[in-house]
mmCIF file of C-alpha atoms and ligand atoms in Angstrom:
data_model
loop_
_atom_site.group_PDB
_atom_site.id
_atom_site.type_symbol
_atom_site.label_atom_id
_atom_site.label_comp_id
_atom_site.label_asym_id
_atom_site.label_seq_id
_atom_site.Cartn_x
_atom_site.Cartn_y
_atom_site.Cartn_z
ATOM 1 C CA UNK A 1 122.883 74.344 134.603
ATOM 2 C CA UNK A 2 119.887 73.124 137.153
ATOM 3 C CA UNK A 3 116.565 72.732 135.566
ATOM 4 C CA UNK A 4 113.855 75.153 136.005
ATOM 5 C CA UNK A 5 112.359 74.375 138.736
ATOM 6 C CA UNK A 6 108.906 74.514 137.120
ATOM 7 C CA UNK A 7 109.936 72.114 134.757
ATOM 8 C CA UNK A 8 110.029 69.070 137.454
ATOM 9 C CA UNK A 9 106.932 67.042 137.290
ATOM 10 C CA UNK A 10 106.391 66.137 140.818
ATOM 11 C CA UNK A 11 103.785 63.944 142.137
ATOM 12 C CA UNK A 12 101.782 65.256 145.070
ATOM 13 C CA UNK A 13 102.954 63.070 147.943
ATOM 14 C CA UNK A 14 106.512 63.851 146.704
ATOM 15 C CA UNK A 15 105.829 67.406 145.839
ATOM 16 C CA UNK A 16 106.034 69.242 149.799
ATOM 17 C CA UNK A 17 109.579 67.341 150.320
ATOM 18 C CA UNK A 18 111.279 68.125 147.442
ATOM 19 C CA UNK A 19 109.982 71.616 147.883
ATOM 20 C CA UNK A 20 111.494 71.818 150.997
ATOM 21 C CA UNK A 21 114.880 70.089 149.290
ATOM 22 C CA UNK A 22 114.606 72.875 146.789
ATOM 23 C CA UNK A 23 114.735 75.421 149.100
ATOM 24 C CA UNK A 24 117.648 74.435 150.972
ATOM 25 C CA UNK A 25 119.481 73.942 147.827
ATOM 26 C CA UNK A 26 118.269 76.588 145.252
ATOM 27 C CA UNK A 27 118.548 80.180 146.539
ATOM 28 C CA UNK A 28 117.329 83.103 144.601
ATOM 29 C CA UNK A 29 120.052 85.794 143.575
ATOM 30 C CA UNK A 30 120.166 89.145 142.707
ATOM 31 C CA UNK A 31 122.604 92.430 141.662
ATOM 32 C CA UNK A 32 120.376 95.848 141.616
ATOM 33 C CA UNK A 33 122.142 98.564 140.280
ATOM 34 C CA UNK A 34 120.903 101.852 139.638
ATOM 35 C CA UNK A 35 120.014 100.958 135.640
ATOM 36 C CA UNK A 36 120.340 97.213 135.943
ATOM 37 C CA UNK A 37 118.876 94.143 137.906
ATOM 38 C CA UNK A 38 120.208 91.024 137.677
ATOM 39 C CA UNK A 39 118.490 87.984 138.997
ATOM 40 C CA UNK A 40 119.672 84.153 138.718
ATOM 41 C CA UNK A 41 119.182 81.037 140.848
ATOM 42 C CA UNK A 42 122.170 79.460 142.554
ATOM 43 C CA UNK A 43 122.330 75.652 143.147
ATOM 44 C CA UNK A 44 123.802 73.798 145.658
ATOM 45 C CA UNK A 45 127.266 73.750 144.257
ATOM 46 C CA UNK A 46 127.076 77.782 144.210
ATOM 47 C CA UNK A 47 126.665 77.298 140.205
ATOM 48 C CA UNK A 48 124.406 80.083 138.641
ATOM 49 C CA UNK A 49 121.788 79.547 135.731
ATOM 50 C CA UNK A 50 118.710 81.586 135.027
ATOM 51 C CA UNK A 51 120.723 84.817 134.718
ATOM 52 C CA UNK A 52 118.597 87.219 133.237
ATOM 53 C CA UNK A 53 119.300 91.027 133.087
ATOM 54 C CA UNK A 54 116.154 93.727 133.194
ATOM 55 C CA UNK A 55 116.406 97.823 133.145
ATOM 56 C CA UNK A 56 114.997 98.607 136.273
ATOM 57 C CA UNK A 57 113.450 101.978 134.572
ATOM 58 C CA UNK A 58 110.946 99.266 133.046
ATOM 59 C CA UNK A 59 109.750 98.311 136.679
ATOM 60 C CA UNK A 60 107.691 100.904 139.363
ATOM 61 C CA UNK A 61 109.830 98.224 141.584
ATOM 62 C CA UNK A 62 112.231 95.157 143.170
ATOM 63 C CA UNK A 63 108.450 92.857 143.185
ATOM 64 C CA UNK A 64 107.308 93.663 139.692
ATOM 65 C CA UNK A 65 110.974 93.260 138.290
ATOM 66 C CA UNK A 66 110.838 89.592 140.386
ATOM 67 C CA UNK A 67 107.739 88.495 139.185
ATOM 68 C CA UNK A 68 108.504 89.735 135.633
ATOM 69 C CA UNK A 69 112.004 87.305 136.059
ATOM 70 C CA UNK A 70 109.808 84.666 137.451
ATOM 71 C CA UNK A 71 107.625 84.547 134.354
ATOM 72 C CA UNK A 72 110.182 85.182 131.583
ATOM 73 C CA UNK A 73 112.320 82.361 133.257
ATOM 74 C CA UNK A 74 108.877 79.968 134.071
ATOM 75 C CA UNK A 75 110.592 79.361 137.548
ATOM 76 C CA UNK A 76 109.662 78.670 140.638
ATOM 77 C CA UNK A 77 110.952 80.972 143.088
ATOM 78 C CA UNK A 78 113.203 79.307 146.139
ATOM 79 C CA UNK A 79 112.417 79.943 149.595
ATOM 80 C CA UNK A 80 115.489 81.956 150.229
ATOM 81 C CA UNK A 81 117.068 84.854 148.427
ATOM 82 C CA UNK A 82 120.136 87.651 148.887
ATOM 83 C CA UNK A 83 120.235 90.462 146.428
ATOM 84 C CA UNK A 84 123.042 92.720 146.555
ATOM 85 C CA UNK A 85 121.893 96.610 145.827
ATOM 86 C CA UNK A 86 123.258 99.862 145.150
ATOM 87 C CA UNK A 87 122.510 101.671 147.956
ATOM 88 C CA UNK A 88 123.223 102.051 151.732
ATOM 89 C CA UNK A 89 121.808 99.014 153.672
ATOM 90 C CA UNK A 90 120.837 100.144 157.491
ATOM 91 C CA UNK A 91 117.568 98.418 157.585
ATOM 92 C CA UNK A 92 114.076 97.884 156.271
ATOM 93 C CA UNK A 93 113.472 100.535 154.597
ATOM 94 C CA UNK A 94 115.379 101.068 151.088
ATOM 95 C CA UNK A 95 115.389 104.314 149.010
ATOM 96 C CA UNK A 96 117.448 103.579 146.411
ATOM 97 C CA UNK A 97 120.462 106.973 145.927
ATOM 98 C CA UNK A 98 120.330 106.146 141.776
ATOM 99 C CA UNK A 99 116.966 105.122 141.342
ATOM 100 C CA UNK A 100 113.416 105.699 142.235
ATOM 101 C CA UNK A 101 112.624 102.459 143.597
ATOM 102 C CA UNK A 102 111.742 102.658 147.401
ATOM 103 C CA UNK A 103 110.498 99.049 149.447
ATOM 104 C CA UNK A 104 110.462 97.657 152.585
ATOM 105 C CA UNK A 105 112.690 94.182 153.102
ATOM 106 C CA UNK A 106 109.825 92.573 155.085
ATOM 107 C CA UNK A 107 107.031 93.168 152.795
ATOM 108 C CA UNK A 108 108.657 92.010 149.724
ATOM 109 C CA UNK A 109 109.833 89.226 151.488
ATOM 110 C CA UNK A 110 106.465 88.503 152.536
ATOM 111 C CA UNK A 111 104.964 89.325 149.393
ATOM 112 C CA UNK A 112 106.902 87.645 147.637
ATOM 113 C CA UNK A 113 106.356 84.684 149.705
ATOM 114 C CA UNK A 114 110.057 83.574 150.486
ATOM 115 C CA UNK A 115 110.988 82.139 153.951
ATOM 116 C CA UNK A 116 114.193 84.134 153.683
ATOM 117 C CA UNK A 117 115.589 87.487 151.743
ATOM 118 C CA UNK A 118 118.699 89.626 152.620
ATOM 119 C CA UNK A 119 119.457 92.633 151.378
ATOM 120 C CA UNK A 120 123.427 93.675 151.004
ATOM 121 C CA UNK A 121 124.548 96.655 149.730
ATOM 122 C CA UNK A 122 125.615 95.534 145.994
ATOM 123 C CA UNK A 123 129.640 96.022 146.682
ATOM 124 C CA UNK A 124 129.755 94.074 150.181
ATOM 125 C CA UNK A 125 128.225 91.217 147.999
ATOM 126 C CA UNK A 126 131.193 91.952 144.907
ATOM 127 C CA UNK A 127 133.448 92.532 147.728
ATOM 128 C CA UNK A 128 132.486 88.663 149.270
ATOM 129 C CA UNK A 129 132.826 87.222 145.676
ATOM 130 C CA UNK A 130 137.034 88.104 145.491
ATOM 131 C CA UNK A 131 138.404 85.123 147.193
ATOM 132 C CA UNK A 132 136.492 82.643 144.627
ATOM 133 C CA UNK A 133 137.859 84.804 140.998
ATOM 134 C CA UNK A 134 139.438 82.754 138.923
ATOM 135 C CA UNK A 135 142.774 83.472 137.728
ATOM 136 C CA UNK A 136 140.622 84.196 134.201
ATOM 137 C CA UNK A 137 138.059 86.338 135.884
ATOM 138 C CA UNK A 138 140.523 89.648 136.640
ATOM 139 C CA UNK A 139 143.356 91.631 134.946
ATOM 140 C CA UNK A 140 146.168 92.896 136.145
ATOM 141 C CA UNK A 141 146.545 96.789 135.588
ATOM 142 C CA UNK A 142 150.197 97.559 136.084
ATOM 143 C CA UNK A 143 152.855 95.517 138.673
ATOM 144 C CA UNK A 144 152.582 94.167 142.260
ATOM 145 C CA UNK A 145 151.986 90.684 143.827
ATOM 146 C CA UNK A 146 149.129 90.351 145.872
ATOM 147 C CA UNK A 147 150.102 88.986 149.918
ATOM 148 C CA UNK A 148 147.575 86.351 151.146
ATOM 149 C CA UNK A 149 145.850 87.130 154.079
ATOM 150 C CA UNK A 150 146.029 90.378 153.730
ATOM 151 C CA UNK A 151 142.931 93.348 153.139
ATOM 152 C CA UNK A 152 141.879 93.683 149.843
ATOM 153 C CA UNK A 153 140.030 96.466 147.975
ATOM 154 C CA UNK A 154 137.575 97.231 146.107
ATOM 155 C CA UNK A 155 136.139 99.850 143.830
ATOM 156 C CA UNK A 156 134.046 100.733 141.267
ATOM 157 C CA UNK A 157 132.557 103.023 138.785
ATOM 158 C CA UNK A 158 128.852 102.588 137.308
ATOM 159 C CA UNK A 159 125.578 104.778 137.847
ATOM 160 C CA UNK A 160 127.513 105.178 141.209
ATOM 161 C CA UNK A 161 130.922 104.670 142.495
ATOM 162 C CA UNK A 162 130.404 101.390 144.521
ATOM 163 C CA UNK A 163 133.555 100.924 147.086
ATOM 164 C CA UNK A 164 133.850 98.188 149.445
ATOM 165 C CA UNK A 165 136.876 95.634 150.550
ATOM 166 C CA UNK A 166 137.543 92.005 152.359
ATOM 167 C CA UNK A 167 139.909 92.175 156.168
ATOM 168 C CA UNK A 168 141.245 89.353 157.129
ATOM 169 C CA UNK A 169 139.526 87.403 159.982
ATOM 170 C CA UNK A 170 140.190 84.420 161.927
ATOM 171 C CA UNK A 171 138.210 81.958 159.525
ATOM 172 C CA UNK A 172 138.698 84.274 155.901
ATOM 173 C CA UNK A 173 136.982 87.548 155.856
ATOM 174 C CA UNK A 174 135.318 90.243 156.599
ATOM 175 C CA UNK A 175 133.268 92.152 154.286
ATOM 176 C CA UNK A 176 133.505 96.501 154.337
ATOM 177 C CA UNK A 177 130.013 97.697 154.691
ATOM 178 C CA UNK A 178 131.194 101.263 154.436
ATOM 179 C CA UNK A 179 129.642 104.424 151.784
ATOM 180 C CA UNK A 180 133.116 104.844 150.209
ATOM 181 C CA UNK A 181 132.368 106.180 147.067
ATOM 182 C CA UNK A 182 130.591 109.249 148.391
ATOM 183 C CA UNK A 183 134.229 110.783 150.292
ATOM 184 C CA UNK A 184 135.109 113.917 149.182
ATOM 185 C CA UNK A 185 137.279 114.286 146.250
ATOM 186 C CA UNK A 186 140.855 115.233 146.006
ATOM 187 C CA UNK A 187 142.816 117.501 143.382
ATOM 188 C CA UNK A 188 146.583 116.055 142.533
ATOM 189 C CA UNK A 189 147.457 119.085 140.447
ATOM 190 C CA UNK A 190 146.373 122.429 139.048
ATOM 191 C CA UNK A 191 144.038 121.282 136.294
ATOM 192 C CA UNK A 192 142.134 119.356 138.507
ATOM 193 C CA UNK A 193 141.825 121.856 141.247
ATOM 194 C CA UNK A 194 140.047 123.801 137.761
ATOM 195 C CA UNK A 195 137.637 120.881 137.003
ATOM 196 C CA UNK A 196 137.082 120.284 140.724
ATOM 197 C CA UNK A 197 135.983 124.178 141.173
ATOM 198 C CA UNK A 198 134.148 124.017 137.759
ATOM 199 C CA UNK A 199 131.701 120.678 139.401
ATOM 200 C CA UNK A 200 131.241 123.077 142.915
ATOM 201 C CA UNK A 201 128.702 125.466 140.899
ATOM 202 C CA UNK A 202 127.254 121.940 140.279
ATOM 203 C CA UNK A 203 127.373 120.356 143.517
ATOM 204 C CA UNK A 204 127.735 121.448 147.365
ATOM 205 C CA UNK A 205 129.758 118.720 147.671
ATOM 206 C CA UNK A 206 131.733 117.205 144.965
ATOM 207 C CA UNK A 207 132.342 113.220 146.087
ATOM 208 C CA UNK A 208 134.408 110.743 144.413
ATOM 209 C CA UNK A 209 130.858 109.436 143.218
ATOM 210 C CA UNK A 210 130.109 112.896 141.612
ATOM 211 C CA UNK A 211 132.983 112.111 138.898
ATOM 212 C CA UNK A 212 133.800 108.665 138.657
ATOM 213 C CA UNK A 213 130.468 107.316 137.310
ATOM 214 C CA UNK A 214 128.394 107.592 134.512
ATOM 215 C CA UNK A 215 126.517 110.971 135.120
ATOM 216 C CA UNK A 216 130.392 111.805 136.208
ATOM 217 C CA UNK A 217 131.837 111.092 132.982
ATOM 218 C CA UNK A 218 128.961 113.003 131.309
ATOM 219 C CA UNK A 219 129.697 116.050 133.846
ATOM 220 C CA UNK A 220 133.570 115.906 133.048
ATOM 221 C CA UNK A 221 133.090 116.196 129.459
ATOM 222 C CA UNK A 222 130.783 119.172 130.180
ATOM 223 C CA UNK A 223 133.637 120.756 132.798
ATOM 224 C CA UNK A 224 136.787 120.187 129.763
ATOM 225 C CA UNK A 225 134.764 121.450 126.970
ATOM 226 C CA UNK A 226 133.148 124.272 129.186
ATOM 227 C CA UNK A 227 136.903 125.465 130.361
ATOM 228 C CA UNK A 228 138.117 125.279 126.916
ATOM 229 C CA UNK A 229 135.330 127.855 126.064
ATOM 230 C CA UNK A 230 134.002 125.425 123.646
ATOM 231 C CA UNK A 231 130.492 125.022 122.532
ATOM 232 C CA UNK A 232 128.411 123.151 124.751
ATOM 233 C CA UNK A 233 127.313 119.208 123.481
ATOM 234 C CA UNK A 234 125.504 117.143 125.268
ATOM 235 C CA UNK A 235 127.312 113.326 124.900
ATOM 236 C CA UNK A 236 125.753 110.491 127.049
ATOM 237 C CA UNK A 237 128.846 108.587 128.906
ATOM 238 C CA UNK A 238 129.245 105.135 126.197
ATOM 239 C CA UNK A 239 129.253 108.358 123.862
ATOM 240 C CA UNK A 240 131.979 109.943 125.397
ATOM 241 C CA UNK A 241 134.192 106.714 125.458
ATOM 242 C CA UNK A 242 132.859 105.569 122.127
ATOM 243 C CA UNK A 243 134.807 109.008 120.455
ATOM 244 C CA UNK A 244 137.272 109.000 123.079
ATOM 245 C CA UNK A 245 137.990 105.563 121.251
ATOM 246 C CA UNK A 246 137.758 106.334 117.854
ATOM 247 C CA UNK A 247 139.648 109.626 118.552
ATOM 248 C CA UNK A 248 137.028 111.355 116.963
ATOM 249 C CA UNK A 249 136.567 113.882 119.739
ATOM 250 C CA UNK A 250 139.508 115.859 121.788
ATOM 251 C CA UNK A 251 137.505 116.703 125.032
ATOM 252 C CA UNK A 252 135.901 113.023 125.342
ATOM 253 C CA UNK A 253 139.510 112.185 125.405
ATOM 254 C CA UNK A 254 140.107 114.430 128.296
ATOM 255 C CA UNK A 255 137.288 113.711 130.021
ATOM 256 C CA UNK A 256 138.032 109.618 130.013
ATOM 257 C CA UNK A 257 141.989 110.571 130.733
ATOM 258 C CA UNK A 258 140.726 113.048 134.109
ATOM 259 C CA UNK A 259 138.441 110.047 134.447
ATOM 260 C CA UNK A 260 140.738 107.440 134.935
ATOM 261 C CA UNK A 261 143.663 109.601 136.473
ATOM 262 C CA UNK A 262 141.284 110.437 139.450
ATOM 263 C CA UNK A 263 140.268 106.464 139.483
ATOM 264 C CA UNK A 264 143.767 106.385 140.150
ATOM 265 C CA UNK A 265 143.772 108.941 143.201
ATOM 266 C CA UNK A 266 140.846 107.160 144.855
ATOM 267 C CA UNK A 267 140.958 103.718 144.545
ATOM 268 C CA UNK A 268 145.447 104.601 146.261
ATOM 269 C CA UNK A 269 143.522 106.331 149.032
ATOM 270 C CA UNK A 270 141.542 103.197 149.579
ATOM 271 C CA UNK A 271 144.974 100.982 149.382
ATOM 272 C CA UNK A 272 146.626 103.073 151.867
ATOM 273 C CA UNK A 273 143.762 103.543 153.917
ATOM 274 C CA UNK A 274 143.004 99.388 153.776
ATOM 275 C CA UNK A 275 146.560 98.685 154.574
ATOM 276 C CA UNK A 276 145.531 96.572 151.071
ATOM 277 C CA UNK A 277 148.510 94.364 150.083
ATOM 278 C CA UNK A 278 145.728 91.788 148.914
ATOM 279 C CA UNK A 279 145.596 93.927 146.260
ATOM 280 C CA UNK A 280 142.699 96.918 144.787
ATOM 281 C CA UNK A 281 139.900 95.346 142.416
ATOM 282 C CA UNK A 282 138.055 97.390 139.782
ATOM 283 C CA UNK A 283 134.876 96.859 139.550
ATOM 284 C CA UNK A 284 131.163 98.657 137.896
ATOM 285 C CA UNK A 285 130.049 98.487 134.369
ATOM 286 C CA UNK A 286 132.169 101.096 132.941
ATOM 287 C CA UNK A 287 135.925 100.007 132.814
ATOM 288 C CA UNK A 288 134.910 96.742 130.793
ATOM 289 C CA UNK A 289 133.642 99.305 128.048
ATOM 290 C CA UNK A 290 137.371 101.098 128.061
ATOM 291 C CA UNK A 291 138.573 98.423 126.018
ATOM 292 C CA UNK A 292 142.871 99.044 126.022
ATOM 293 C CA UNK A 293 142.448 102.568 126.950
ATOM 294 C CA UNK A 294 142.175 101.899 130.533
ATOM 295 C CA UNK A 295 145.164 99.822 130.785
ATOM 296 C CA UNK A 296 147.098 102.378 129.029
ATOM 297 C CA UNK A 297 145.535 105.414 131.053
ATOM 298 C CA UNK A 298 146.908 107.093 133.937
ATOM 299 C CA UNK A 299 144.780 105.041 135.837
ATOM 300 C CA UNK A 300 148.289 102.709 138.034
ATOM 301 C CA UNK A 301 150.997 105.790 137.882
ATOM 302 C CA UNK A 302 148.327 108.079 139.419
ATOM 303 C CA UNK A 303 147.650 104.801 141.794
ATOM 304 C CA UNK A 304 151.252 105.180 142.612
ATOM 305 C CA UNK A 305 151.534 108.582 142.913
ATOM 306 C CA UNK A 306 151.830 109.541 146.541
ATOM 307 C CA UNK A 307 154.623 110.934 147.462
ATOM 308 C CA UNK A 308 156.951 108.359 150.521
ATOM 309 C CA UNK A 309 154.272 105.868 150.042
ATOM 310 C CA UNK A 310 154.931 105.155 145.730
ATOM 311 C CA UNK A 311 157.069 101.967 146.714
ATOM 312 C CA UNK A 312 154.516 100.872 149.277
ATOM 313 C CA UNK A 313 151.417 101.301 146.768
ATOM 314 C CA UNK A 314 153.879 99.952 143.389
ATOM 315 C CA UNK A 315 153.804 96.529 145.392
ATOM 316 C CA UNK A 316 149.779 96.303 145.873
ATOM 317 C CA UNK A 317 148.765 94.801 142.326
ATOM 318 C CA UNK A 318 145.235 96.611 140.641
ATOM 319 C CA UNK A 319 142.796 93.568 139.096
ATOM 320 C CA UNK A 320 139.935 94.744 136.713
ATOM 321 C CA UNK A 321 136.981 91.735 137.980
ATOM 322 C CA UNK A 322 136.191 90.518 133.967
ATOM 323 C CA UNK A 323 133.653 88.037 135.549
ATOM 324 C CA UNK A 324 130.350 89.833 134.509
ATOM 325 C CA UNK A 325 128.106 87.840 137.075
ATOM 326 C CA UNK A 326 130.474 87.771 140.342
ATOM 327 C CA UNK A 327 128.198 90.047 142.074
ATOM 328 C CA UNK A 328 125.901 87.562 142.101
ATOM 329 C CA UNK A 329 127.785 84.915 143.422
ATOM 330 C CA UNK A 330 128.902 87.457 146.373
ATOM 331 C CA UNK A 331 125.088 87.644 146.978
ATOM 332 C CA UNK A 332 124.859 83.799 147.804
ATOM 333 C CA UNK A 333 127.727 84.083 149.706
ATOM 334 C CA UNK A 334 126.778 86.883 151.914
ATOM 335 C CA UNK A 335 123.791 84.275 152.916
ATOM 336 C CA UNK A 336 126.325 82.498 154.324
ATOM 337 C CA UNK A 337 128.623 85.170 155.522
ATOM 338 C CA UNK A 338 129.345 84.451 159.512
ATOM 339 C CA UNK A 339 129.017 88.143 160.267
ATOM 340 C CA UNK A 340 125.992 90.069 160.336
ATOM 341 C CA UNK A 341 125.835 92.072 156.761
ATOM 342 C CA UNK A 342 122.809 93.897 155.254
ATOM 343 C CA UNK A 343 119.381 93.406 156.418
ATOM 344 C CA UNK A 344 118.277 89.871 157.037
ATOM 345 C CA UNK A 345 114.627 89.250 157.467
ATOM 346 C CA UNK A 346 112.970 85.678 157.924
ATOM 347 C CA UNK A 347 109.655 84.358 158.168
ATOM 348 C CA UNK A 348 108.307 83.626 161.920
ATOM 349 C CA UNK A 349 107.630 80.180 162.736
ATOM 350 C CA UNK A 350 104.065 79.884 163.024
HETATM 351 N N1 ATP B 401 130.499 102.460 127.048
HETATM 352 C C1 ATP B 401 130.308 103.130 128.187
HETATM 353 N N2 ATP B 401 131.222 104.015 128.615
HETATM 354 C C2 ATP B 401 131.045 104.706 129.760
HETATM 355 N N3 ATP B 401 129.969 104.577 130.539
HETATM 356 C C3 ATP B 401 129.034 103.709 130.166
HETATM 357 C C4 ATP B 401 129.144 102.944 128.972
HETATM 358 N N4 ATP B 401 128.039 102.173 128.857
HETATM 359 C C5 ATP B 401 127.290 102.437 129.946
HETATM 360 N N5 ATP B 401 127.868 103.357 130.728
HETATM 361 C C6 ATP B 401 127.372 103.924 131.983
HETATM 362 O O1 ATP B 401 127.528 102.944 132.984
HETATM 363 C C7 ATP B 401 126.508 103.118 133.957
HETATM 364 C C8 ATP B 401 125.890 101.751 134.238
HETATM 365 O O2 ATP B 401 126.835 101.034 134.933
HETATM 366 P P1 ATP B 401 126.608 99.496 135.302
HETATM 367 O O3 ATP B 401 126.613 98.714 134.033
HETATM 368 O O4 ATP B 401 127.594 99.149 136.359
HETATM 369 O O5 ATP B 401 125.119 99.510 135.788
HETATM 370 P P2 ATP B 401 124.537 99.260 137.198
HETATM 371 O O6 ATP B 401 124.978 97.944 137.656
HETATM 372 O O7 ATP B 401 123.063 99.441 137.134
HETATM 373 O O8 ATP B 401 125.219 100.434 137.990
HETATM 374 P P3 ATP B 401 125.331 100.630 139.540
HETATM 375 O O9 ATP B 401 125.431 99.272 140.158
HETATM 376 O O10 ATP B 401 126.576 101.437 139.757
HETATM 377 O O11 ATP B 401 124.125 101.404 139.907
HETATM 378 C C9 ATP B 401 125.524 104.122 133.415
HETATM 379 O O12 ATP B 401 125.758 105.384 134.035
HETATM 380 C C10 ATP B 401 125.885 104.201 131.939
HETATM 381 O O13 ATP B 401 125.640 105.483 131.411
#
């Protein structure tokens, strides 16, 4: 742990260098999701502290949530930052798909007063976080060996469906920057076709994102219970896996087994489509919350399940990330990604 940087007592002829020491070594870090923002400073050994977690439903946006971190962790801020967010990155301007928030890059940066800040979307920065996991930081769903050097996937359910993956490159890796959770989704038999046609009076267009999500869970429990002509009931998603867990409710159970069987379809199409024999990681809020029932879903057989290509996908191995904080330390490393990612804007010298 690094100390808060308010907490150093510096004398004022010291005070401008070791601000400028600071800067190069602290950087400011954050992971917006669509219901959660997580901030933390990284030091110069790429060690986090100052983690702190706020609903971003509590903030009108990214500067009040900062300086609301900044106070509640009495911090200075660094001069240079990277947040990861959920949401298409093409440049200044960010409307976020999940949220209302809505900013410009530049004038945060500016009003916030930081020399640097990126902006990534929020599964390029999990995506650039793989390679340092810890054996202890994932779990293996099912077989396979993962091949060094080879792409590697990634996926993930939460307010959205966050999708993203590493290809190898001369000097490690290059990051997917890609909207992979919004492709459109696929039936693999005839009571999906059913719930698939149920979500079109919903939606124009029904995307992966549409069902494998929170809202999605909510919207597959409605589908199940709404084919089996039975009362409606509105459940919130930890709901839905809360009975589906307690086997208190028959259609939660359905909806978390369609769930994680079309989990299963997507996150093969990505493997095959990757060429990913690095292997497929699972990432988001909601498969931590499965508990045993998503290792003993039809989550890997559906993985497996295509057809010539079952042998080719039974080899690529499926890792649930259990390291609650990684897309953090993807955000410091997409600072020092040698590719262009996100949107990168930096103070003029004067
Ligand atoms: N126990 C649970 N079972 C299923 N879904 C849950 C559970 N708890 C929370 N969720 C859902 O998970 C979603 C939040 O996911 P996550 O924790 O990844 O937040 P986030 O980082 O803000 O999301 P994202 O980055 O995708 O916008 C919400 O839709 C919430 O309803």
């Amino acid at each position: 742990m690094i100390a808060p940087i308010s907490q150093i007592t510096l004398s004022p002829s010291l005070s401008t260098f070791t601000q400028t020491q600071q800067a190069a070594q602290a950087r400011l870090v954050g992971d917006i999701g669509g219901t959660n923002a997580r901030f933390a400073i990284v030091d110069e050994r790429d060690r986090l502290s100052h983690v702190r977690v706020l609903h971003c439903a509590d903030f009108a946006g990214p500067e009040e949530a900062l300086r609301s971190y900044v106070e509640l962790e009495a911090i200075a801020l660094p001069a240079v930052a990277a947040f990861g967010i959920a949401n298409p990155v093409t440049g200044d301007e960010v409307a976020m798909t999940n949220h209302r928030w809505r900013f410009s890059v530049e004038h945060l940066r500016q009003r916030m007063g930081l020399d640097r800040l990126l902006l990534v979307n929020d599964f390029t920065a999990l995506a650039l976080s793989l390679p340092q996991l810890a054996q202890d930081e994932r779990h293996a769903v099912g077989g396979g060996t993962p091949v060094a050097g080879q792409a590697i996937g990634l996926i993930g359910p939460g307010t959205g469906l966050g999708v993203s993956g590493l290809l190898p490159a001369a000097d490690g890796y290059l990051p997917l920057q890609g909207e992979g959770g919004h492709v459109t989704l696929a039936a693999r038999d005839a009571r999906e076709v059913r719930i698939i046609e149920w979500m079109w009076r919903h939606h124009d267009h029904v995307s992966a994102e549409r069902v494998l999500s929170g809202p999605g869970l909510v919207m597959l429990h409605d589908a199940v219970r709404d084919l089996a002509a039975a009362p409606p009931r509105k459940l919130g998603s930890a709901d839905i896996t809360g009975q589906a867990l307690a086997g208190t409710c028959p259609y939660c159970a359905e909806a978390l087994d369609l769930f994680c069987a079309l989990l299963g379809t997507v996150a093969g199409d990505l493997a095959l489509t990757l060429g990913a024999s690095g292997g497929v990681y699972l990432g988001g809020g909601i498969l931590p919350r499965l508990g045993p029932l998503f290792a003993q879903s039809r989550f890997r057989s559906r993985f497996e399940d295509k057809g010539r290509f079952s042998s080719y996908l039974a080899r690529i191995p499926t890792f649930v990330i259990d390291a609650p904080y990684a897309a953090l330390r993807g955000a410091a490393a997409a600072l020092k990604c040698p590719v262009r990612v996100g949107y990168d804007t930096t103070k003029q010298a004067q």
